XYZ file of C-alpha atoms in Angstrom:
505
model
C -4.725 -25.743 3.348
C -7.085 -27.679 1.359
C -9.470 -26.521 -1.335
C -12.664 -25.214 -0.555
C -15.619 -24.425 -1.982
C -17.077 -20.815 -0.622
C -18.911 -21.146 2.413
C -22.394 -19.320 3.396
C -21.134 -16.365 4.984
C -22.581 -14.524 8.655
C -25.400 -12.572 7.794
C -24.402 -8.834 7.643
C -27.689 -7.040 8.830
C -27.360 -8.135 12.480
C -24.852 -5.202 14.277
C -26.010 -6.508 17.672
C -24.513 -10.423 17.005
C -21.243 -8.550 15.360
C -20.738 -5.837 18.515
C -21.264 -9.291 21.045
C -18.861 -11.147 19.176
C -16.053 -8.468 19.311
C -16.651 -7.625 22.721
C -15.662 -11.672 23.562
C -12.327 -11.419 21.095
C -11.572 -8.371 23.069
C -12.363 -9.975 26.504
C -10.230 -12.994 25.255
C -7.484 -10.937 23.832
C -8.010 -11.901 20.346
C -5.950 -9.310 18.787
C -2.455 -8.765 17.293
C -0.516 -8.036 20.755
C -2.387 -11.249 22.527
C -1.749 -13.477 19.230
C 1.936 -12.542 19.191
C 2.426 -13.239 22.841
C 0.825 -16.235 22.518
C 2.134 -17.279 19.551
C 5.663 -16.276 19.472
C 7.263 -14.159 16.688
C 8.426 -17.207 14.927
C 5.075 -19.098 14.696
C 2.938 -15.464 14.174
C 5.514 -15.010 10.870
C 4.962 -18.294 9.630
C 1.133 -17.818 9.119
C 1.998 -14.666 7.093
C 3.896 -17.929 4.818
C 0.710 -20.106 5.017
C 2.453 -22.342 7.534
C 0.205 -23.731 10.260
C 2.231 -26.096 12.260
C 3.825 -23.913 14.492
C 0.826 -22.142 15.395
C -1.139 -25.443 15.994
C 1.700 -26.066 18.465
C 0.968 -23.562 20.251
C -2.515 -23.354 20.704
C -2.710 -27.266 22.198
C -3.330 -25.480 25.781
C -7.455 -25.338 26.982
C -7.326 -21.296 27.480
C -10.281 -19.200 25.656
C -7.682 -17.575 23.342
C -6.036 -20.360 22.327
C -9.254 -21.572 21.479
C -10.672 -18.596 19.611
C -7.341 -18.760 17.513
C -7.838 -22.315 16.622
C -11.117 -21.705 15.517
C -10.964 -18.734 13.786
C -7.415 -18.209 12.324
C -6.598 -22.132 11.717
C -10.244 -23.384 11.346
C -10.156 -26.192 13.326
C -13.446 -27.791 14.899
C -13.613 -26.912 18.219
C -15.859 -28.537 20.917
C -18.964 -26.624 21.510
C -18.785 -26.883 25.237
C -14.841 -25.269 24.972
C -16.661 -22.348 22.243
C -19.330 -21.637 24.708
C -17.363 -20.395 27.439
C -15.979 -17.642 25.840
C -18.622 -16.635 22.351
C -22.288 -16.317 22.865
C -22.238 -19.551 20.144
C -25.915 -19.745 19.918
C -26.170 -16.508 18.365
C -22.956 -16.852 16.474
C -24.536 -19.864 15.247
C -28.070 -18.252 14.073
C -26.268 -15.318 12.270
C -23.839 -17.865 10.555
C -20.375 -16.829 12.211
C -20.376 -20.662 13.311
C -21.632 -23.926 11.938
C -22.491 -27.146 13.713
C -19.658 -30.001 12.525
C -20.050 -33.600 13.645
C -21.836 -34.585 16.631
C -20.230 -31.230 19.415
C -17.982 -29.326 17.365
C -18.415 -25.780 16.078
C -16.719 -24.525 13.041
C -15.467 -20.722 11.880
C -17.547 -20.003 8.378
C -15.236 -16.602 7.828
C -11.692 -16.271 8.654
C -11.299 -13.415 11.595
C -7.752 -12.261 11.744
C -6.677 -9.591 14.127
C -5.519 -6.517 12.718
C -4.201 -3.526 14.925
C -4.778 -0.119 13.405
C -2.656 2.862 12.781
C -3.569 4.329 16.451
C -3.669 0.855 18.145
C -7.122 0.058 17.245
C -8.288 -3.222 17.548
C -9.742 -4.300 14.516
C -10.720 -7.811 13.108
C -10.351 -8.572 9.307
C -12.618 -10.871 7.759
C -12.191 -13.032 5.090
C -12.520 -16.418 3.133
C -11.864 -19.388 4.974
C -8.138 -20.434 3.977
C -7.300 -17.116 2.384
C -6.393 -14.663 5.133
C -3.020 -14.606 3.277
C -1.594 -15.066 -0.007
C 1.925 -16.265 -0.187
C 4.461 -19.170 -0.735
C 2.000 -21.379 0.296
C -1.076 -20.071 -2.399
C -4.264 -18.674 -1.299
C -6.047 -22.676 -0.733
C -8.771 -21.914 -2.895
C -9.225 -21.428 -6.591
C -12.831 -20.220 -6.469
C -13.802 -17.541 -8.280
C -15.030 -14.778 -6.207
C -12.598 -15.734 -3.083
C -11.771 -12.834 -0.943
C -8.507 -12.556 0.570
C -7.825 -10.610 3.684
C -4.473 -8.589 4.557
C -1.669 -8.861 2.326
C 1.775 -7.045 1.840
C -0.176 -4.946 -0.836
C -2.662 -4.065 1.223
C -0.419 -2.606 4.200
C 1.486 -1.304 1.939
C -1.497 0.744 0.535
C -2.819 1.622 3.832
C 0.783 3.059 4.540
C 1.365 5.329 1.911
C -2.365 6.691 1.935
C -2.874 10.598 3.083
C -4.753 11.047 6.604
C -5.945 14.389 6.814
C -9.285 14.518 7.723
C -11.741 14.419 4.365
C -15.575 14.744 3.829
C -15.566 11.733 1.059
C -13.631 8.953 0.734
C -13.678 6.209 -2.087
C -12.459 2.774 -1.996
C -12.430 1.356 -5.114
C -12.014 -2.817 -5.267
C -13.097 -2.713 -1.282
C -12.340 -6.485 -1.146
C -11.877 -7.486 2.607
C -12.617 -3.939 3.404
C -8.961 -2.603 5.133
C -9.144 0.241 3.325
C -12.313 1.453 4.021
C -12.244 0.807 7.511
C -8.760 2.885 7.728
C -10.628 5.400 5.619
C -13.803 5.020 8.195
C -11.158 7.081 10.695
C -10.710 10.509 9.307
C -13.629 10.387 6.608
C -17.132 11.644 7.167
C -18.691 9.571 4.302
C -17.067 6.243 3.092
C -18.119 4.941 -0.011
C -16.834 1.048 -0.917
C -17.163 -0.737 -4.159
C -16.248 -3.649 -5.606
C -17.390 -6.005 -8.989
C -18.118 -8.916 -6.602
C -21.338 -8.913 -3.699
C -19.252 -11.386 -1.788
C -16.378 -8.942 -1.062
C -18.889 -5.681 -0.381
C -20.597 -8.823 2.423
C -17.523 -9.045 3.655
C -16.372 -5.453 4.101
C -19.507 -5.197 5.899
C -18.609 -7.652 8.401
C -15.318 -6.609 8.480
C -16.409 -2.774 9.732
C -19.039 -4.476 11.725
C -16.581 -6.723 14.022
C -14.591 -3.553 13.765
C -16.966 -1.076 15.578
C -16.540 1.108 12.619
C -18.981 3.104 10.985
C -20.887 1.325 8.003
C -19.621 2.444 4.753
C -22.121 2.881 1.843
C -21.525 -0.554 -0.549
C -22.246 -0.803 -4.114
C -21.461 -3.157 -6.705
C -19.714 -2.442 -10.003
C -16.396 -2.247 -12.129
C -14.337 0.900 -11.666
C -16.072 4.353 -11.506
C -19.123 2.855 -12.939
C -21.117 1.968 -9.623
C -20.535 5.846 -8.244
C -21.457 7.765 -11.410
C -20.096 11.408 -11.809
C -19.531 11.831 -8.116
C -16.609 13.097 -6.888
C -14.364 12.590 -3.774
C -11.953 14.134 -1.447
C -9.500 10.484 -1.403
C -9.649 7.560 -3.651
C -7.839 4.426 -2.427
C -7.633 1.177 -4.972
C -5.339 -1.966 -4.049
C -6.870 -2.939 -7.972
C -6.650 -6.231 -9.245
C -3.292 -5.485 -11.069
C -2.080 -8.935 -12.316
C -1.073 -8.769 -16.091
C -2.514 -11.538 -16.683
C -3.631 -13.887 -19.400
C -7.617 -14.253 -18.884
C -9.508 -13.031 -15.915
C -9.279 -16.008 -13.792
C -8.947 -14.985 -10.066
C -11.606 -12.152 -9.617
C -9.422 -10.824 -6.459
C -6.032 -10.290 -8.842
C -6.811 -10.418 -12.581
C -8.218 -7.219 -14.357
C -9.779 -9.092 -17.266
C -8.479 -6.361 -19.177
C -5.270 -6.531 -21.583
C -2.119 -6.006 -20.185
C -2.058 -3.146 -17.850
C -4.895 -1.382 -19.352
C -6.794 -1.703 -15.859
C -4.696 0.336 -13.933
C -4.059 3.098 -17.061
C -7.725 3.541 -16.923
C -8.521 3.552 -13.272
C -5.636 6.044 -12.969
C -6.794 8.567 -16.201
C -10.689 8.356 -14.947
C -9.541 9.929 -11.214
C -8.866 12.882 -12.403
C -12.376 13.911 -13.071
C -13.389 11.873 -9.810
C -11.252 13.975 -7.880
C -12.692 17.436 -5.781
C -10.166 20.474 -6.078
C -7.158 19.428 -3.687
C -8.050 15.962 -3.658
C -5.597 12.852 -3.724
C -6.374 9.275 -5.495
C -3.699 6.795 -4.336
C -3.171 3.455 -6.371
C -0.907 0.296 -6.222
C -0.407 -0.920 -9.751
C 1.644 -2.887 -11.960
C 2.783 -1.793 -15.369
C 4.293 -3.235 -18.522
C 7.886 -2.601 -19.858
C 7.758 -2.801 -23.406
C 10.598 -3.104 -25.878
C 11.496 -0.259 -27.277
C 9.618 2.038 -25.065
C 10.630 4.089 -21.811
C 8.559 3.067 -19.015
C 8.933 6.407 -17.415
C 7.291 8.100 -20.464
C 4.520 5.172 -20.320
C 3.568 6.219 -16.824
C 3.382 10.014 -17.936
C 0.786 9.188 -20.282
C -1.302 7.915 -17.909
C -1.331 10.775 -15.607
C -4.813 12.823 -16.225
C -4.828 16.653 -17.270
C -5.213 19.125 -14.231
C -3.489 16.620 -11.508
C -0.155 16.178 -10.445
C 1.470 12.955 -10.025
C 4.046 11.189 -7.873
C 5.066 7.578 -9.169
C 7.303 5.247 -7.676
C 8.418 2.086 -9.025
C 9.415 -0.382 -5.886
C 10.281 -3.318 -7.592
C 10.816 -4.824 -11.317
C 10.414 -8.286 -11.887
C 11.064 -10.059 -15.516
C 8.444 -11.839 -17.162
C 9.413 -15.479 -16.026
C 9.797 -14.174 -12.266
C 6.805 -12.550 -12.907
C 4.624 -15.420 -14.120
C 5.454 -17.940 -11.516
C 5.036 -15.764 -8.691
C 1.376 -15.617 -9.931
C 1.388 -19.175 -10.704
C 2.509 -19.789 -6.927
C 0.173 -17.428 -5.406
C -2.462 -19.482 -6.787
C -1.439 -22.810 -5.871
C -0.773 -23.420 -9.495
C 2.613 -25.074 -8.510
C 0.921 -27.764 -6.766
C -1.594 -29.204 -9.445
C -0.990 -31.419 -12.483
C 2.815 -30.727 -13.723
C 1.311 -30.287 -17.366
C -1.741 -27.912 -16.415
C 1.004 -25.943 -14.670
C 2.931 -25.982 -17.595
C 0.320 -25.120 -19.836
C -0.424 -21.909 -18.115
C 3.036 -20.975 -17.684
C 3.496 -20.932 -21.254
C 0.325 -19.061 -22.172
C 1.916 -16.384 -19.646
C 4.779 -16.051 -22.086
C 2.963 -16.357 -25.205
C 0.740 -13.319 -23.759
C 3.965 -11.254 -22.411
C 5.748 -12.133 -26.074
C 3.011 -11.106 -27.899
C 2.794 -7.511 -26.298
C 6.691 -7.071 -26.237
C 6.537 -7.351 -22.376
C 10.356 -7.728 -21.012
C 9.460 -6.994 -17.882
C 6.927 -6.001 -15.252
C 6.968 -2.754 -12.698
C 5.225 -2.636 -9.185
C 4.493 0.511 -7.152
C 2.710 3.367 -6.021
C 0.820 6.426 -8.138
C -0.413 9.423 -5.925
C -2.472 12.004 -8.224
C -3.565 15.765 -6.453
C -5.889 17.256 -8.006
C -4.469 20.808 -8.780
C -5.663 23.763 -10.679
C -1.822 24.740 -11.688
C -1.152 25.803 -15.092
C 1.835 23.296 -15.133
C 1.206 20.044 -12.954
C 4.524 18.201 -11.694
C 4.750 14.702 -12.640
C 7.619 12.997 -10.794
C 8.480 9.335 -11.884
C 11.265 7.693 -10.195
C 12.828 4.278 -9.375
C 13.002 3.826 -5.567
C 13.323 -0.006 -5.078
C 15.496 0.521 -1.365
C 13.478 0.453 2.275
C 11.086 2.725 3.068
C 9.786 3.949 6.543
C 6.067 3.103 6.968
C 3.909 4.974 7.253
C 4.599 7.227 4.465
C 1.294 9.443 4.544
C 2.943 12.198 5.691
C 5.958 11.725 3.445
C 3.559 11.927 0.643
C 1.466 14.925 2.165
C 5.059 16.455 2.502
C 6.107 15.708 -1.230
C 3.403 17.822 -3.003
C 3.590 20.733 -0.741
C 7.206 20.990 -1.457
C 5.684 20.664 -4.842
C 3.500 23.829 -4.186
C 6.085 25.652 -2.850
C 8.807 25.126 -5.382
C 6.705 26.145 -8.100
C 5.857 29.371 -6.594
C 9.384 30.306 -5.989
C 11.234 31.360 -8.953
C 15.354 31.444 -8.140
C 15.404 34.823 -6.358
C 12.775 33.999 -4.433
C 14.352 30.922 -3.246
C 17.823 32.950 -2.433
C 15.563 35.537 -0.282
C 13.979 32.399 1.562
C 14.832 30.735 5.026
C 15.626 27.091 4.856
C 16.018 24.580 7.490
C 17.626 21.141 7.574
C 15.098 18.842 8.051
C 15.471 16.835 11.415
C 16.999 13.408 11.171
C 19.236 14.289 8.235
C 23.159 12.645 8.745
C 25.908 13.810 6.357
C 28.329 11.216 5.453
C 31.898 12.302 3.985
C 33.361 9.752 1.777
C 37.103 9.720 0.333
C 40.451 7.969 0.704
C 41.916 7.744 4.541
C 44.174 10.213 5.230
C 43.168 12.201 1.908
C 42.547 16.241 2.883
C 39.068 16.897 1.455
C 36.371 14.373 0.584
C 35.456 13.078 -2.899
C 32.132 13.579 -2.251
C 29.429 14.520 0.551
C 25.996 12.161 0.612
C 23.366 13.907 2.938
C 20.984 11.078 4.386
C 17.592 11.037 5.542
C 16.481 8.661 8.439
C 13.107 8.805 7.900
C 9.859 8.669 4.981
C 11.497 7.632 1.977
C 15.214 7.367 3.609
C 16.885 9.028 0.585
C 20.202 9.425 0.068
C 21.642 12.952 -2.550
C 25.066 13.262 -3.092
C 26.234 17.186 -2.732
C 29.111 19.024 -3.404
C 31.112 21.245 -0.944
C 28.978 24.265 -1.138
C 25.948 22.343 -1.392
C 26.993 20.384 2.449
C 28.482 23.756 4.005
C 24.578 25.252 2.804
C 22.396 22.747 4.277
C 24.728 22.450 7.580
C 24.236 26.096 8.234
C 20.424 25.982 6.835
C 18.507 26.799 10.524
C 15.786 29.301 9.287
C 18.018 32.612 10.940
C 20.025 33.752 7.392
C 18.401 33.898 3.895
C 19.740 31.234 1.583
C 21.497 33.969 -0.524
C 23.024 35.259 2.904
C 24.405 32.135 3.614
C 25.888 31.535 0.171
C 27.199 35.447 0.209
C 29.536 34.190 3.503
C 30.249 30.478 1.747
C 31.518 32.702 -1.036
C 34.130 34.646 0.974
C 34.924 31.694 3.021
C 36.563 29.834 -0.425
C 37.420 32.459 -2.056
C 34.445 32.480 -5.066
C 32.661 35.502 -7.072
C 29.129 35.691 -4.568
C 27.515 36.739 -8.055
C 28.699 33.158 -9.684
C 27.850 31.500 -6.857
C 24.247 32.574 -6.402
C 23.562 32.006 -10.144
C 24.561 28.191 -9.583
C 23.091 26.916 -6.248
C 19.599 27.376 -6.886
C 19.219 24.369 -8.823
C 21.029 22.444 -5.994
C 18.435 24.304 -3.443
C 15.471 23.047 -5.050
C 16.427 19.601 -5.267
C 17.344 19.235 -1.900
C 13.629 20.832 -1.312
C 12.617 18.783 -3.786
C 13.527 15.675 -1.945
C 12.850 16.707 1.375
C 16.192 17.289 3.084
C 15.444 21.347 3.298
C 12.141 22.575 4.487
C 10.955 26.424 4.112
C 11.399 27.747 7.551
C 8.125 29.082 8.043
């Protein structure tokens, strides 16, 4: 893709030209399903690598999709005559979705990329042209105040977020504006902001083409643009990058290190109404000397829990040419590219960076006297979407810490649905080495038990009391029932803890 300079962009206050121009991508089936069946798997993955080829293959036929996907998703010039058959071009053209190019083409200004929704909406992403997707490839333009469309973070982020319907909804660093139009769904009032006006015109396009309620836009770093107003959700996909220098508006901070994401994360707390969740992607430093785990703690604000997981852990040199690539860095002068690699280093070797973390905080606002701050290392495949896995986790959270041990033994536990147990050990032996109970859904998680702990859960269908069932396990091998009920809570709540038991309400 070559480099572009930003183009003009459609104007935003005309909702009649936007509702017109998604009615025709409907009519032509311009969305994910009609791309992918016209496409093929093969050539739909390889845009997602910033490889073109295949799909301009495909789309040499003279059908209005094939069209519309030349125009739009692989901005090619497309013959006006061919454009007006399926868009009302002359008002596309007067509200800037299309510009004249040589003597009877029309060109895309914005890069429209279906998106299908968590229901099977049909929604349209907007974005820069050449930067729908990051990637091997680079984004294909180093200006400033480029806004990308959908990336793996961004999915990812839209996965993990809580759905329950919410009066207020904040997303912080709207850019292309996914999450506020998945927001748009179950929140009364949507409030989007972002430190660059291109990306807020954008999001407004984006909800616009989407037929989803306008959110209200405002400009600003952080917290700053809303004041002391507070919200039911907070969403950020923040510009993470530990970076040296804010270069690339869309991914740098401009702040040192990983200070960006400490402070976005200790301001929610105060952001957040009674009951209310902020969810964040982020990236963090792992400094010599210091336990990650117990840098992450610090970070969590007073009167919320917290539920951390780090997906993935790069080192510093993996870590600074992924960023390099993402740029296009890779593909400019071999010295300029060296020159930035190296201030990478000197930046990471300055701050004692070894390496860099990637995943997912989740703060509740709670008024507990204790809040519960989990941080763990989950780096293995994950069933998406995890909203309800994350609803899940901090209601087991609730309800563990209002159970003390007896309480727990006078409970009724289930085993959650979809929940295997595996037995491993030597063939032939009489009795395995060990029992590993395994989820199938959410997080997939995997706990090792030990005899007791399997014959408890595979009994666990809401009818007996937990200490009930551990009175009969006792008999059964021959234990003191006292001994036995002093030891298994502990294994109880962790299997709660995790989600492979569920209070049988």
């Amino acid at each position: 893709m070559s480099h572009t300079s930003l183009s003009p962009l459609p104007s935003s206050d005309r909702p009649d030209v936007a509702a017109r121009l998604r009615d025709a991508l409907l009519r032509a089936s311009y969305t994910a399903d009609g791309m992918l069946d016209l496409l093929g798997a093969p050539a739909y993955a390889a845009l997602a690598r910033s490889e073109t080829v295949p799909a301009l293959r495909a789309t040499r036929g003279d059908t209005p999709l094939e069209a519309l996907v030349r125009l739009f998703l692989l901005q090619q010039p497309v013959p006006h005559a061919r454009v007006a058959d399926v868009l009302p071009v002359a008002e596309c053209l007067d509200s800037g979705w299309l510009t004249p190019v040589g003597g009877d083409e029309v060109a895309a200004t914005v890069d429209i990329r279906p998106y299908g929704g968590t229901d099977g909406e049909d929604w349209f992403i907007v974005s820069d042209l050449g930067c729908a997707v990051g990637g091997a490839g680079g984004i294909g333009s180093r200006e400033e105040g480029v806004v990308l469309g959908v990336g793996g973070a961004s999915t990812t982020l839209a996965g993990i977020t809580v759905r329950t319907p919410v009066a207020s909804a904040l997303d912080l660093g709207t850019g292309s504006g996914i999450q506020a139009l998945h927001t748009a769904q179950h929140a009364t009032h949507v409030t989007a902001t972002d430190l660059n006006p291109r990306a807020l015109h954008i999001t407004a396009l984006t909800l616009a083409l989407s037929g989803a309620p306008a959110a209200e836009l405002r400009e600003g770093s952080l917290f700053e643009p809303v004041g002391d107003r507070t919200y039911d959700l907070i969403v950020s996909n923040p510009p993470f990058v530990i970076s040296p220098g804010a270069r690339l508006t869309y991914r740098d901070g401009g702040m040192g290190g990983d200070d960006l994401c400490r402070t976005l994360v200790q301001e929610a707390g105060e952001r957040l109404n009674d009951g209310g969740y902020a969810q964040f992607l982020a990236n963090w430093q792992h400094v010599e000397g210091e336990d990650w785990q117990d840098r992450l703690r610090s970070w969590v604000p007073r009167g919320c829990d917290a539920w951390i997981v780090q997906r993935e852990v790069q080192d510093v040199m993996q870590y600074a040419e992924l960023w390099l690539r993402d740029a296009g860095d890779h593909r400019s002068d071999p010295a300029e590219y060296q020159a930035r690699y190296d201030a990478w280093l000197d930046e990471f070797e300055a701050r004692k960076v070894r390496a860099v973390g990637f995943g997912w905080i989740t703060l509740r606002r709670t008024g507990a006297a204790e809040p519960s701050i989990t941080v763990e290392e989950w780096p293995h495949p994950v069933e998406q979407p995890l909203g309800d896995a994350v609803r899940a986790h901090f209601e087991r959270v609730d309800f563990l810490r209002e159970h003390d041990d007896a309480a727990l033994l006078a409970g009724h536990f289930r085993l959650v649905a979809e929940v295997v147990q595996e037995q491993v050990g030597l063939p032939g032996a009489e009795d395995p080495e060990h029992v590993v109970l395994r989820q199938h859904r959410g997080m997939r998680r995997a706990t090792k038990v030990d005899t007791v702990g399997a014959g408890f859960a595979g009994v666990c269908d809401g009818t007996l009391s937990a200490g009930r069932i551990l009175d009969a396990i006792a008999q059964l091998v021959g234990e003191d029932p006292v001994l036995l009920r002093d030891r298994t809570p502990e294994q109880i709540r962790l299997l709660v803890e995790q989600g492979f038991l569920e209070p049988a309400q």
